[in-house]
Amino acid sequence: MQGYKSPQKDALFVMNELLGFEKHYADLGFEDASPDMVEAIFSEAAKFSENVLAPINAIGDEIGATWDDGVVTTPPGFKEAYQQYVEGGWPGMTRPHEFGGQALPYSLASTLGEWLSGANHSWAMYPGLSQGCMATLETHGTDEQRKMFLHKLVEGSWTGTMCLTESHCGSDLGMLKCKAEPNTDGSYNLTGSKIFISAGEHDFSENIVHIVIARLPDAPKGTRGISLFVVPKFNVSPEGEKLDRNAVTCGSIEHKMGIKASATCVINFDAAKGYLVGTENRGLNCMFTFMNTARIGTGLEGLSATEAAFQGALKYAKDRLQFRSMKGVKNPDGPADPIINHPDVRRMLLTQKALAEGNRALIIYAMQLVDVTQYSKDDDAKQLAEAKLALLTPIVKAFLTETAQEATSYGMQVYGGHGYIKEWGMEQLARDTRICTMYEGTTGIQAIDLLARKVVGSNGELLNVFVKEVRDYCLSVRDKSQFAAWSNAINTHLDEWQQLTSDVSKRATTNPEELGAASVDYLMYSGYVVVGYFWLKMAVTAQQKLDEGTSDVDFYQAKLHTTKFYFDRMLSRTRSLASAMGSGADNLMSISEEQFLVG
Ligand SMILES: Cc1cc2nc3c(=O)[nH]c(=O)nc-3n(C[C@H](O)[C@H](O)[C@H](O)COP(=O)(O)OP(=O)(O)OC[C@H]3O[C@@H](n4cnc5c(N)ncnc54)[C@H](O)[C@@H]3O)c2cc1C
């Protein structure tokens, strides 16, 4: 987005002042990730996002990726921006030294990922997909496979994809048909067609490494018969050199609502040579290991759109003059007052701000948990982080992307009719971020994962672990009189969250559809409570800073104002969600298919 500013200061506030990242990195042995180093890296990422990616965002939307006879061309400037990204060493930030990476923590690279996507969602998809591919090979690949593929991927001269979806199966991967036949040399021939493959074909890199799920001959039906393969566009020697073309082609790209510069490809495998990654028929288990990070990555895209929409709307609201303020003239030298003076415009701006900053705190916390699960040597700490992350991942994915729809819609609304016009970039943000609630598991699928698999599936244990953290925190600030009301509000919600869980679990023992009927409301309810917890924490931290006599009074007072807005006007959304959840499945299921009459 033109004029986009990377919110470095807020990210550093969350990391350093809220979540103690200096100690966190030191405890995990990341000596290189000192606060100064983090700031220096952030500042370079911010420059790249603002000066290189943001200026080509609108042209990317205008021209889009194009397909001609299997060749995909990205819009002007995209390839050159990727070249700069590679020269900056960004693709390998978190990858091990032995493959040419910088071995920096996951959370560091992910936090700045918000700015790449905020500046240019489409462009950021290409390197984003590569990260999933590298993580899969790093964790599940053999030494030979790592040697073949990782150096070039880490360097960035090759990119990667994740090929799961087929025309007849998206959420329900158990139905997949793509076949893998073993060859005598230990490789496999893959045959089938994948659809909707992001970055499946393009002009950024010399080779594209596809991670593909497929079925072996005689594999069990359903998800127990899915295996994982690595299949390059160009064959690769054991030493990692690019060889002849493999039988992988791009049949077409989709014409779609948004992220037009991101090529969404049909990828055809016609007895293409590939290699098994991990164990036969255990492909989905391998995928689960990086599913958390892929889902957090999509939540981050939602956050980036929320922030960008807020930035655009705020600037416009300060400039646009319409009517006088209800309390009298604010801009005597002008013909009218800036629209930021009108309460309803403030309602929209504060909703965006509360979502951007609250959601940022939540997602950086989730990234901190990922760090612990990946790098900690303390088994207890690791186990605790895994439990919290399991609960929070579907919330991060779905809540941050669902609320991005509201925030980007307000981005347009604050501009009035001008928000609907291309020139300002607000309608592009709304179109681009719309996909985020769908790919990487729809909101419906995240909600079932949260309620049925994580919460009920653990007999409430995963919920209780996180609730304990929040309750302990509320108790610790309860005696600070100015925070008593907010900490009580969160505490009361924790009781209700547990009660709602127990109610729906009970109903589900006689009717399993109760879980599906409650799930999305349950997820959104959880999101508002969890973000409320982070707003409470931010308010306490901000007050401490003000008490210490900080010179940055506006920044911290804004946190207190926004906390008040969140508790007064946003947390109360839980009322209607709790009521919908409590109403049960019958009002959804009793109408017959035939009675869904049209007209
Ligand atoms: C732009 C774009 C990029 C993409 N990139 C990739 C990629 O890189 N790699 C890749 O493999 N795929 C990719 N996808 C595919 C994407 O992940 C799938 O579209 C998504 O998983 C949903 O699958 P589906 O479209 O088949 O919808 P379906 O699974 O058919 O779902 C349709 C609707 O039914 C609901 N539903 C289904 N089952 C249930 C249930 N049990 N309970 C409640 N509701 C249910 C869903 O929530 C949804 O609302 C991409 C898609 C798009 C559009």
mmCIF file with all atom_site columns, N, CA and C in Angstrom, residues 179-182 188 214-220 229 280-281:
data_model
loop_
_atom_site.group_PDB
_atom_site.id
_atom_site.type_symbol
_atom_site.label_atom_id
_atom_site.label_alt_id
_atom_site.label_comp_id
_atom_site.label_asym_id
_atom_site.label_entity_id
_atom_site.label_seq_id
_atom_site.pdbx_PDB_ins_code
_atom_site.Cartn_x
_atom_site.Cartn_y
_atom_site.Cartn_z
_atom_site.occupancy
_atom_site.B_iso_or_equiv
_atom_site.pdbx_formal_charge
_atom_site.auth_seq_id
_atom_site.auth_comp_id
_atom_site.auth_asym_id
_atom_site.auth_atom_id
_atom_site.pdbx_PDB_model_num
ATOM 1  N N  . LYS A 1 179 ? -1.392 -39.741 -7.478 1.00 0.00 ? 179 LYS A N  1
ATOM 2  C CA . LYS A 1 179 ? -0.767 -41.057 -7.242 1.00 0.00 ? 179 LYS A CA 1
ATOM 3  C C  . LYS A 1 179 ? 0.754  -40.963 -7.235 1.00 0.00 ? 179 LYS A C  1
ATOM 4  N N  . ALA A 1 180 ? 1.399  -41.827 -6.489 1.00 0.00 ? 180 ALA A N  1
ATOM 5  C CA . ALA A 1 180 ? 2.863  -41.906 -6.503 1.00 0.00 ? 180 ALA A CA 1
ATOM 6  C C  . ALA A 1 180 ? 3.258  -43.368 -6.690 1.00 0.00 ? 180 ALA A C  1
ATOM 7  N N  . GLU A 1 181 ? 3.931  -43.661 -7.825 1.00 0.00 ? 181 GLU A N  1
ATOM 8  C CA . GLU A 1 181 ? 4.348  -45.051 -8.118 1.00 0.00 ? 181 GLU A CA 1
ATOM 9  C C  . GLU A 1 181 ? 5.843  -45.166 -7.860 1.00 0.00 ? 181 GLU A C  1
ATOM 10 N N  . PRO A 1 182 ? 6.253  -46.184 -7.089 1.00 0.00 ? 182 PRO A N  1
ATOM 11 C CA . PRO A 1 182 ? 7.697  -46.300 -6.804 1.00 0.00 ? 182 PRO A CA 1
ATOM 12 C C  . PRO A 1 182 ? 8.508  -46.701 -8.032 1.00 0.00 ? 182 PRO A C  1
ATOM 13 N N  . TYR A 1 188 ? 10.045 -41.806 -7.021 1.00 0.00 ? 188 TYR A N  1
ATOM 14 C CA . TYR A 1 188 ? 8.634  -42.110 -7.315 1.00 0.00 ? 188 TYR A CA 1
ATOM 15 C C  . TYR A 1 188 ? 8.200  -41.304 -8.535 1.00 0.00 ? 188 TYR A C  1
ATOM 16 N N  . ALA A 1 214 ? 0.377  -37.170 -1.891 1.00 0.00 ? 214 ALA A N  1
ATOM 17 C CA . ALA A 1 214 ? -0.118 -38.126 -2.893 1.00 0.00 ? 214 ALA A CA 1
ATOM 18 C C  . ALA A 1 214 ? -0.302 -39.489 -2.222 1.00 0.00 ? 214 ALA A C  1
ATOM 19 N N  . ARG A 1 215 ? -0.894 -40.403 -2.992 1.00 0.00 ? 215 ARG A N  1
ATOM 20 C CA . ARG A 1 215 ? -1.155 -41.754 -2.464 1.00 0.00 ? 215 ARG A CA 1
ATOM 21 C C  . ARG A 1 215 ? -0.249 -42.780 -3.118 1.00 0.00 ? 215 ARG A C  1
ATOM 22 N N  . LEU A 1 216 ? 0.311  -43.661 -2.302 1.00 0.00 ? 216 LEU A N  1
ATOM 23 C CA . LEU A 1 216 ? 1.067  -44.794 -2.833 1.00 0.00 ? 216 LEU A CA 1
ATOM 24 C C  . LEU A 1 216 ? 0.082  -45.862 -3.305 1.00 0.00 ? 216 LEU A C  1
ATOM 25 N N  . PRO A 1 217 ? 0.511  -46.766 -4.216 1.00 0.00 ? 217 PRO A N  1
ATOM 26 C CA . PRO A 1 217 ? -0.393 -47.849 -4.618 1.00 0.00 ? 217 PRO A CA 1
ATOM 27 C C  . PRO A 1 217 ? -0.796 -48.640 -3.361 1.00 0.00 ? 217 PRO A C  1
ATOM 28 N N  . ASP A 1 218 ? -2.029 -49.045 -3.279 1.00 0.00 ? 218 ASP A N  1
ATOM 29 C CA . ASP A 1 218 ? -2.555 -49.819 -2.147 1.00 0.00 ? 218 ASP A CA 1
ATOM 30 C C  . ASP A 1 218 ? -2.523 -49.072 -0.807 1.00 0.00 ? 218 ASP A C  1
ATOM 31 N N  . ALA A 1 219 ? -2.397 -47.754 -0.851 1.00 0.00 ? 219 ALA A N  1
ATOM 32 C CA . ALA A 1 219 ? -2.422 -46.995 0.418  1.00 0.00 ? 219 ALA A CA 1
ATOM 33 C C  . ALA A 1 219 ? -3.816 -47.101 1.022  1.00 0.00 ? 219 ALA A C  1
ATOM 34 N N  . PRO A 1 220 ? -3.913 -47.114 2.369  1.00 0.00 ? 220 PRO A N  1
ATOM 35 C CA . PRO A 1 220 ? -5.242 -47.132 2.991  1.00 0.00 ? 220 PRO A CA 1
ATOM 36 C C  . PRO A 1 220 ? -6.055 -45.911 2.557  1.00 0.00 ? 220 PRO A C  1
ATOM 37 N N  . PHE A 1 229 ? 5.803  -35.903 -0.625 1.00 0.00 ? 229 PHE A N  1
ATOM 38 C CA . PHE A 1 229 ? 6.892  -36.011 -1.601 1.00 0.00 ? 229 PHE A CA 1
ATOM 39 C C  . PHE A 1 229 ? 7.475  -34.639 -1.896 1.00 0.00 ? 229 PHE A C  1
ATOM 40 N N  . GLU A 1 280 ? 6.118  -43.523 4.762  1.00 0.00 ? 280 GLU A N  1
ATOM 41 C CA . GLU A 1 280 ? 4.956  -43.819 3.905  1.00 0.00 ? 280 GLU A CA 1
ATOM 42 C C  . GLU A 1 280 ? 3.657  -43.689 4.700  1.00 0.00 ? 280 GLU A C  1
ATOM 43 N N  . ASN A 1 281 ? 2.651  -43.121 4.081  1.00 0.00 ? 281 ASN A N  1
ATOM 44 C CA . ASN A 1 281 ? 1.297  -42.985 4.658  1.00 0.00 ? 281 ASN A CA 1
ATOM 45 C C  . ASN A 1 281 ? 1.216  -42.088 5.895  1.00 0.00 ? 281 ASN A C  1
#
